[in-house]
Tab-separated table of C-alpha atoms in Angstrom:
chain	number	residue	atom	x	y	z
A	853	MET	CA	68.344	-32.908	-10.081
A	854	LYS	CA	66.643	-29.557	-10.572
A	855	VAL	CA	67.547	-26.279	-8.898
A	856	PHE	CA	64.674	-24.076	-7.789
A	857	GLY	CA	65.278	-20.414	-6.958
A	858	ILE	CA	62.438	-19.644	-4.588
A	859	GLY	CA	63.303	-16.133	-3.444
A	860	LEU	CA	60.926	-13.270	-4.217
A	861	ASN	CA	61.602	-10.972	-7.143
A	862	LYS	CA	64.224	-8.259	-6.629
A	863	THR	CA	66.281	-10.471	-4.242
A	864	GLY	CA	69.080	-11.139	-6.715
A	865	THR	CA	67.236	-13.708	-8.815
A	866	SER	CA	68.796	-12.415	-12.054
A	867	SER	CA	72.282	-12.797	-10.580
A	868	LEU	CA	71.419	-16.299	-9.360
A	869	HIS	CA	70.133	-17.180	-12.843
A	870	GLN	CA	73.372	-15.990	-14.464
A	871	ALA	CA	75.453	-17.892	-11.886
A	872	LEU	CA	73.491	-21.089	-12.528
A	873	GLU	CA	74.013	-20.744	-16.269
A	874	LEU	CA	77.752	-20.271	-15.709
A	875	LEU	CA	77.678	-23.501	-13.685
A	876	GLY	CA	76.193	-25.344	-16.653
A	877	TYR	CA	72.488	-25.377	-15.851
A	878	ARG	CA	69.838	-24.665	-18.494
A	879	SER	CA	68.195	-21.964	-16.409
A	880	LEU	CA	64.900	-20.146	-16.848
A	881	HIS	CA	64.554	-16.745	-15.210
A	882	PHE	CA	61.068	-15.212	-14.965
A	883	GLY	CA	59.675	-16.268	-18.335
A	884	GLY	CA	56.844	-13.768	-18.041
A	885	LEU	CA	53.195	-14.525	-17.500
A	886	GLU	CA	53.448	-17.395	-19.984
A	887	ALA	CA	55.857	-19.405	-17.791
A	888	HIS	CA	53.717	-18.733	-14.707
A	889	GLU	CA	50.587	-19.929	-16.530
A	890	ARG	CA	52.320	-23.035	-17.905
A	891	VAL	CA	53.416	-24.021	-14.405
A	892	LEU	CA	49.895	-23.444	-13.068
A	893	ARG	CA	48.468	-25.526	-15.916
A	894	ALA	CA	50.754	-28.440	-15.033
A	895	ILE	CA	49.755	-28.134	-11.372
A	896	ASP	CA	46.054	-28.104	-12.311
A	897	GLU	CA	46.610	-31.195	-14.474
A	898	ARG	CA	48.460	-32.886	-11.577
A	899	LYS	CA	51.611	-33.166	-13.689
A	900	PRO	CA	55.180	-32.200	-12.810
A	901	MET	CA	55.156	-28.410	-12.616
A	902	LEU	CA	57.893	-27.806	-15.212
A	903	GLN	CA	56.459	-30.212	-17.787
A	904	HIS	CA	54.899	-27.552	-20.032
A	905	LEU	CA	58.033	-25.394	-20.183
A	906	ASP	CA	59.794	-26.020	-23.470
A	907	PRO	CA	62.557	-26.848	-23.228
A	908	GLU	CA	62.204	-28.046	-19.652
A	909	PRO	CA	64.859	-26.179	-17.638
A	910	ASP	CA	67.341	-27.629	-15.154
A	911	ALA	CA	66.991	-24.538	-12.985
A	912	VAL	CA	64.243	-21.970	-12.436
A	913	SER	CA	64.156	-18.601	-10.685
A	914	ASP	CA	61.654	-15.760	-10.383
A	915	VAL	CA	58.695	-17.792	-11.696
A	916	ILE	CA	55.842	-16.822	-9.376
A	917	ALA	CA	54.044	-20.176	-9.437
A	918	VAL	CA	57.275	-22.002	-8.555
A	919	ILE	CA	58.091	-19.566	-5.753
A	920	TYR	CA	54.762	-20.077	-4.016
A	921	TYR	CA	54.308	-23.791	-4.831
A	922	PHE	CA	57.903	-24.758	-4.015
A	923	TYR	CA	56.667	-27.608	-1.798
A	924	LEU	CA	55.122	-29.277	-4.872
A	925	ALA	CA	58.462	-29.026	-6.650
A	926	ASP	CA	60.031	-30.717	-3.632
A	927	LEU	CA	57.536	-33.586	-3.900
A	928	GLN	CA	57.658	-33.863	-7.700
A	929	TYR	CA	61.406	-33.516	-8.244
A	930	LEU	CA	63.001	-35.659	-5.567
A	931	GLY	CA	66.610	-34.813	-4.773
A	932	SER	CA	66.324	-31.262	-6.066
A	933	LYS	CA	67.993	-28.238	-4.502
A	934	PHE	CA	66.220	-25.063	-3.393
A	935	ILE	CA	67.796	-21.623	-3.110
A	936	LEU	CA	66.067	-18.897	-1.133
A	937	THR	CA	67.597	-15.644	-2.361
A	938	LEU	CA	67.669	-12.945	0.289
A	939	ARG	CA	68.317	-9.225	0.394
A	940	ASP	CA	68.402	-6.456	2.994
A	941	MET	CA	64.753	-5.507	3.619
A	942	ASP	CA	65.142	-1.740	3.052
A	943	GLU	CA	67.117	-2.269	-0.164
A	944	TRP	CA	64.591	-4.848	-1.345
A	945	LEU	CA	61.628	-2.560	-0.677
A	946	ASP	CA	63.350	0.310	-2.480
A	947	SER	CA	64.177	-1.880	-5.471
A	948	ARG	CA	60.631	-3.218	-5.669
A	949	ARG	CA	59.204	0.310	-5.378
A	950	ARG	CA	61.427	1.524	-8.233
A	951	HIS	CA	60.383	-1.500	-10.293
A	952	VAL	CA	56.690	-0.651	-9.831
A	953	GLU	CA	57.328	2.994	-10.644
A	954	ARG	CA	58.996	1.920	-13.925
A	955	ASN	CA	55.962	-0.275	-14.651
A	956	GLN	CA	53.672	2.689	-14.009
A	957	GLN	CA	55.659	4.853	-16.437
A	958	MET	CA	55.637	2.083	-19.037
A	959	LYS	CA	51.873	1.626	-18.610
A	960	GLU	CA	51.329	5.351	-19.213
A	961	ALA	CA	53.391	5.000	-22.396
A	962	GLY	CA	51.335	1.972	-23.480
A	963	GLU	CA	54.297	-0.388	-23.080
A	964	TYR	CA	53.133	-2.466	-20.078
A	965	ASP	CA	49.926	-4.376	-19.494
A	966	GLY	CA	50.859	-6.266	-16.332
A	967	ALA	CA	49.339	-5.941	-12.888
A	968	PHE	CA	52.437	-5.062	-10.812
A	969	LEU	CA	51.474	-1.380	-10.495
A	970	THR	CA	50.805	-0.626	-6.827
A	971	VAL	CA	53.411	0.331	-4.237
A	972	ASP	CA	52.540	-1.182	-0.844
A	973	LEU	CA	55.637	-1.298	1.320
A	974	ASP	CA	53.919	-2.651	4.448
A	975	THR	CA	52.268	-5.535	2.594
A	976	TRP	CA	55.499	-6.300	0.750
A	977	ALA	CA	57.507	-6.366	3.982
A	978	GLU	CA	54.996	-8.787	5.493
A	979	GLU	CA	55.099	-10.923	2.323
A	980	TYR	CA	58.908	-11.103	2.510
A	981	ARG	CA	58.946	-12.067	6.195
A	982	ARG	CA	56.146	-14.617	5.766
A	983	HIS	CA	57.696	-16.228	2.697
A	984	GLU	CA	61.107	-16.568	4.337
A	985	ALA	CA	59.532	-18.065	7.483
A	986	VAL	CA	57.421	-20.554	5.498
A	987	VAL	CA	60.391	-21.701	3.414
A	988	ARG	CA	62.722	-22.037	6.422
A	989	THR	CA	60.056	-23.905	8.406
A	990	TYR	CA	59.313	-26.273	5.539
A	991	PHE	CA	62.996	-27.153	5.078
A	992	ALA	CA	63.881	-27.182	8.794
A	993	GLY	CA	66.308	-30.013	9.482
A	994	ARG	CA	67.158	-30.391	5.775
A	995	PRO	CA	70.283	-28.247	5.237
A	996	ALA	CA	71.320	-30.323	2.220
A	997	ASP	CA	68.152	-29.260	0.385
A	998	LEU	CA	67.893	-25.499	1.089
A	999	LEU	CA	70.452	-22.739	0.751
A	1000	ALA	CA	69.543	-19.289	2.081
A	1001	PHE	CA	71.720	-17.204	-0.213
A	1002	ARG	CA	72.496	-13.532	-0.692
A	1003	PRO	CA	73.629	-13.142	-4.312
A	1004	ALA	CA	74.960	-9.676	-3.466
A	1005	ASP	CA	77.646	-11.337	-1.337
A	1006	GLY	CA	79.020	-12.953	-4.494
A	1007	ASP	CA	79.947	-16.149	-2.636
A	1008	TRP	CA	80.752	-18.693	-5.328
A	1009	GLU	CA	82.185	-21.065	-2.717
A	1010	LEU	CA	78.927	-21.270	-0.760
A	1011	LEU	CA	76.780	-21.746	-3.860
A	1012	CYS	CA	79.111	-24.284	-5.472
A	1013	ALA	CA	79.487	-26.321	-2.278
A	1014	PHE	CA	75.693	-26.518	-2.012
A	1015	LEU	CA	75.346	-27.620	-5.653
A	1016	ASP	CA	78.453	-29.841	-5.605
A	1017	LYS	CA	79.993	-27.904	-8.485
A	1018	PRO	CA	83.555	-26.647	-8.948
A	1019	VAL	CA	84.066	-22.959	-8.239
A	1020	PRO	CA	84.504	-21.100	-11.540
A	1021	ASP	CA	87.457	-18.810	-12.055
A	1022	LEU	CA	85.108	-15.929	-12.845
A	1023	PRO	CA	83.664	-13.049	-10.861
A	1024	PHE	CA	80.201	-13.727	-9.498
A	1025	PRO	CA	77.676	-12.168	-11.918
A	1026	TRP	CA	76.025	-8.915	-10.858
A	1027	GLU	CA	72.803	-8.280	-12.715
A	1028	ASN	CA	70.528	-5.256	-12.356
A	1029	ARG	CA	72.968	-2.893	-10.679
A	1030	ASP	CA	71.291	0.337	-9.690
A	1031	ARG	CA	72.073	3.609	-11.457
A	1032	ARG	CA	75.143	4.164	-9.279
A	1033	GLY	CA	76.623	0.796	-10.292
A	1034	VAL	CA	75.818	-0.749	-6.912
A	1035	PRO	CA	74.927	-4.458	-6.985
A	1036	PRO	CA	71.875	-5.562	-5.001
A	1037	GLY	CA	72.927	-5.429	-1.352
A	1038	GLY	CA	76.390	-4.141	-2.297
A	1039	MET	CA	78.370	-1.085	-1.375
A	1040	ALA	CA	79.240	1.673	-3.819
A	1041	ALA	CA	82.951	1.870	-4.566
A	1042	GLY	CA	84.864	4.866	-3.343
């Protein structure tokens, strides 16, 4: 069984990745353009989409080709689990905007050659709504296969019940806290 994180970037995918590793999965998070291209190559060759990832992971999150071709993963990896990470829309848009602004600064410094350089809040909001609707529609009537999950809630019990894993005696991992120490979707202390 594979676990596919199919939420958009900046929805807590890093926290999900860390949680999956703590649960014993060999998890790949992002993997850069190389992972995206390897997945696309496998799709083009009509092979299982994770075949060219070395080593082949048990779990994947924040790999663009997997996010948008999740239905192929469902067909190729029977019995797998899918996790749609979610986040408050305004927080997500702000996080994505800050991410692009960092990319822009890095590009100016000659440290970034990617294409994620344009802030477009309206298009992003539509992308988020559309992606969530497509995923929920595709998995309608299959609650054992899809978990809509907010990593910022830190709900080990929900995640572990879905994956049939024991709940670890550890705090849920919080990755990529903002400058104030606030986890994605979380409240600042005090």
